[in-house]
Amino acid sequence: MILNITEAASHQIKEMMKEEGDVRLRFGVKGGGCSGLSYAMGFEDEINEELDLVEESSGIPVVINRQDAAIVEGTTIDFKQNMMGGGFTIDNPNAIVSCGCGSSFKTATNAGTPDPNC
């Protein structure tokens, strides 16, 4: 399994999916951020069978671009609630450097292109 989704994150994602209709969770990476790569998470109603992998995690259909699969292999998505509200956290065992907020990273093999404005 490429992606692990905790029970808390699964509950939150399923609630959000109710508002979106018949969609899948799309998870991947894009260039940018302070460390060079940033996570991308959203909903998708179409897949490209040549470019995308589709799997299920915690009852949620997940779409991941084949190029991103090695970068996010073993990643866990969680949802944390605190006094300031709540939000998703991402724990990627492949990340060797992460920015302070945890939204950008680089791996040993993929550095991406850091945003000069960070």
Short mmCIF file of C-alpha atoms in Angstrom, two decimals:
data_model
loop_
_atom_site.label_atom_id
_atom_site.label_comp_id
_atom_site.label_asym_id
_atom_site.label_seq_id
_atom_site.Cartn_x
_atom_site.Cartn_y
_atom_site.Cartn_z
CA MET A 1 0.00 0.00 0.00
CA ILE A 2 1.45 3.34 -1.05
CA LEU A 3 -0.62 5.56 1.26
CA ASN A 4 -1.90 5.00 4.80
CA ILE A 5 -4.88 7.00 6.03
CA THR A 6 -5.60 7.00 9.78
CA GLU A 7 -9.09 6.56 11.18
CA ALA A 8 -9.31 10.27 12.10
CA ALA A 9 -8.23 11.37 8.62
CA SER A 10 -10.53 8.83 6.98
CA HIS A 11 -13.52 10.20 8.88
CA GLN A 12 -12.68 13.79 7.89
CA ILE A 13 -12.05 12.90 4.24
CA LYS A 14 -15.29 10.91 3.98
CA GLU A 15 -17.23 13.89 5.38
CA MET A 16 -15.63 16.15 2.78
CA MET A 17 -16.32 13.62 0.01
CA LYS A 18 -20.05 13.72 0.82
CA GLU A 19 -20.08 17.34 -0.30
CA GLU A 20 -18.10 16.60 -3.47
CA GLY A 21 -20.16 13.72 -4.86
CA ASP A 22 -18.71 10.67 -6.60
CA VAL A 23 -14.98 11.46 -6.32
CA ARG A 24 -11.66 9.93 -5.31
CA LEU A 25 -8.92 11.43 -3.17
CA ARG A 26 -5.96 12.54 -5.29
CA PHE A 27 -2.64 12.68 -3.44
CA GLY A 28 0.76 13.57 -4.81
CA VAL A 29 3.55 16.08 -4.96
CA LYS A 30 4.36 19.22 -6.92
CA GLY A 31 7.43 21.40 -7.16
CA GLY A 32 7.82 24.40 -4.88
CA GLY A 33 7.77 25.30 -1.23
CA CYS A 34 10.80 26.09 0.90
CA SER A 35 12.32 22.61 0.56
CA GLY A 36 11.57 21.96 -3.12
CA LEU A 37 8.52 19.67 -3.12
CA SER A 38 5.04 20.25 -1.72
CA TYR A 39 2.15 17.86 -1.10
CA ALA A 40 -0.96 18.11 -3.25
CA MET A 41 -4.26 16.74 -1.96
CA GLY A 42 -7.71 17.19 -3.44
CA PHE A 43 -10.62 15.38 -5.03
CA GLU A 44 -10.73 13.93 -8.52
CA ASP A 45 -13.59 12.48 -10.54
CA GLU A 46 -11.46 11.35 -13.50
CA ILE A 47 -8.34 9.22 -13.73
CA ASN A 48 -5.81 8.59 -16.48
CA GLU A 49 -5.19 4.84 -16.46
CA GLU A 50 -1.78 5.28 -18.11
CA LEU A 51 -0.50 7.87 -15.62
CA ASP A 52 -2.39 7.09 -12.40
CA LEU A 53 -2.47 4.32 -9.83
CA VAL A 54 -5.71 3.72 -7.96
CA GLU A 55 -5.81 2.03 -4.57
CA GLU A 56 -8.02 2.01 -1.53
CA SER A 57 -6.92 3.06 1.94
CA SER A 58 -9.25 3.02 4.95
CA GLY A 59 -12.26 2.73 2.64
CA ILE A 60 -11.22 5.74 0.55
CA PRO A 61 -10.41 5.40 -3.16
CA VAL A 62 -7.06 7.12 -3.73
CA VAL A 63 -5.48 8.26 -7.02
CA ILE A 64 -1.70 8.74 -7.17
CA ASN A 65 0.33 9.70 -10.23
CA ARG A 66 2.74 6.88 -11.05
CA GLN A 67 5.68 9.33 -10.99
CA ASP A 68 4.80 10.35 -7.41
CA ALA A 69 4.35 6.81 -6.08
CA ALA A 70 7.99 6.24 -5.07
CA ILE A 71 8.19 9.68 -3.44
CA VAL A 72 5.12 9.10 -1.24
CA GLU A 73 5.48 5.32 -0.66
CA GLY A 74 4.61 4.58 2.99
CA THR A 75 3.23 8.07 3.72
CA THR A 76 0.61 8.40 6.46
CA ILE A 77 -2.11 11.04 6.39
CA ASP A 78 -3.62 11.90 9.78
CA PHE A 79 -6.07 14.52 11.02
CA LYS A 80 -5.30 16.36 14.25
CA GLN A 81 -7.75 18.47 16.21
CA ASN A 82 -6.54 21.13 18.66
CA MET A 83 -7.70 24.37 20.25
CA MET A 84 -6.89 26.30 17.06
CA GLY A 85 -9.00 23.98 14.90
CA GLY A 86 -7.94 20.95 12.94
CA GLY A 87 -5.89 19.97 9.98
CA PHE A 88 -4.26 17.16 8.09
CA THR A 89 -0.72 16.07 8.92
CA ILE A 90 1.49 14.14 6.54
CA ASP A 91 4.26 11.81 7.67
CA ASN A 92 6.44 10.78 4.74
CA PRO A 93 9.25 8.35 5.68
CA ASN A 94 11.04 9.26 2.43
CA ALA A 95 11.43 12.94 3.34
CA ILE A 96 14.97 13.76 4.47
CA VAL A 97 14.34 17.50 4.87
CA SER A 98 11.06 19.24 5.74
CA CYS A 99 10.22 22.88 6.24
CA GLY A 100 9.02 24.12 9.62
CA CYS A 101 5.33 23.90 8.74
CA GLY A 102 5.70 20.40 7.28
CA SER A 103 4.12 21.21 3.94
CA SER A 104 7.30 21.11 1.87
CA PHE A 105 10.07 18.54 1.76
CA LYS A 106 12.71 16.79 -0.32
CA THR A 107 13.79 13.18 -0.56
CA ALA A 108 17.23 11.67 -1.14
CA THR A 109 16.43 11.27 -4.85
CA ASN A 110 14.00 14.18 -5.49
CA ALA A 111 14.86 17.72 -4.45
CA GLY A 112 12.31 19.57 -6.59
CA THR A 113 12.70 23.31 -7.13
CA PRO A 114 12.53 25.44 -3.98
CA ASP A 115 10.44 28.60 -4.14
CA PRO A 116 12.84 31.58 -3.89
CA ASN A 117 10.11 33.58 -2.10
CA CYS A 118 10.06 31.32 0.97
#
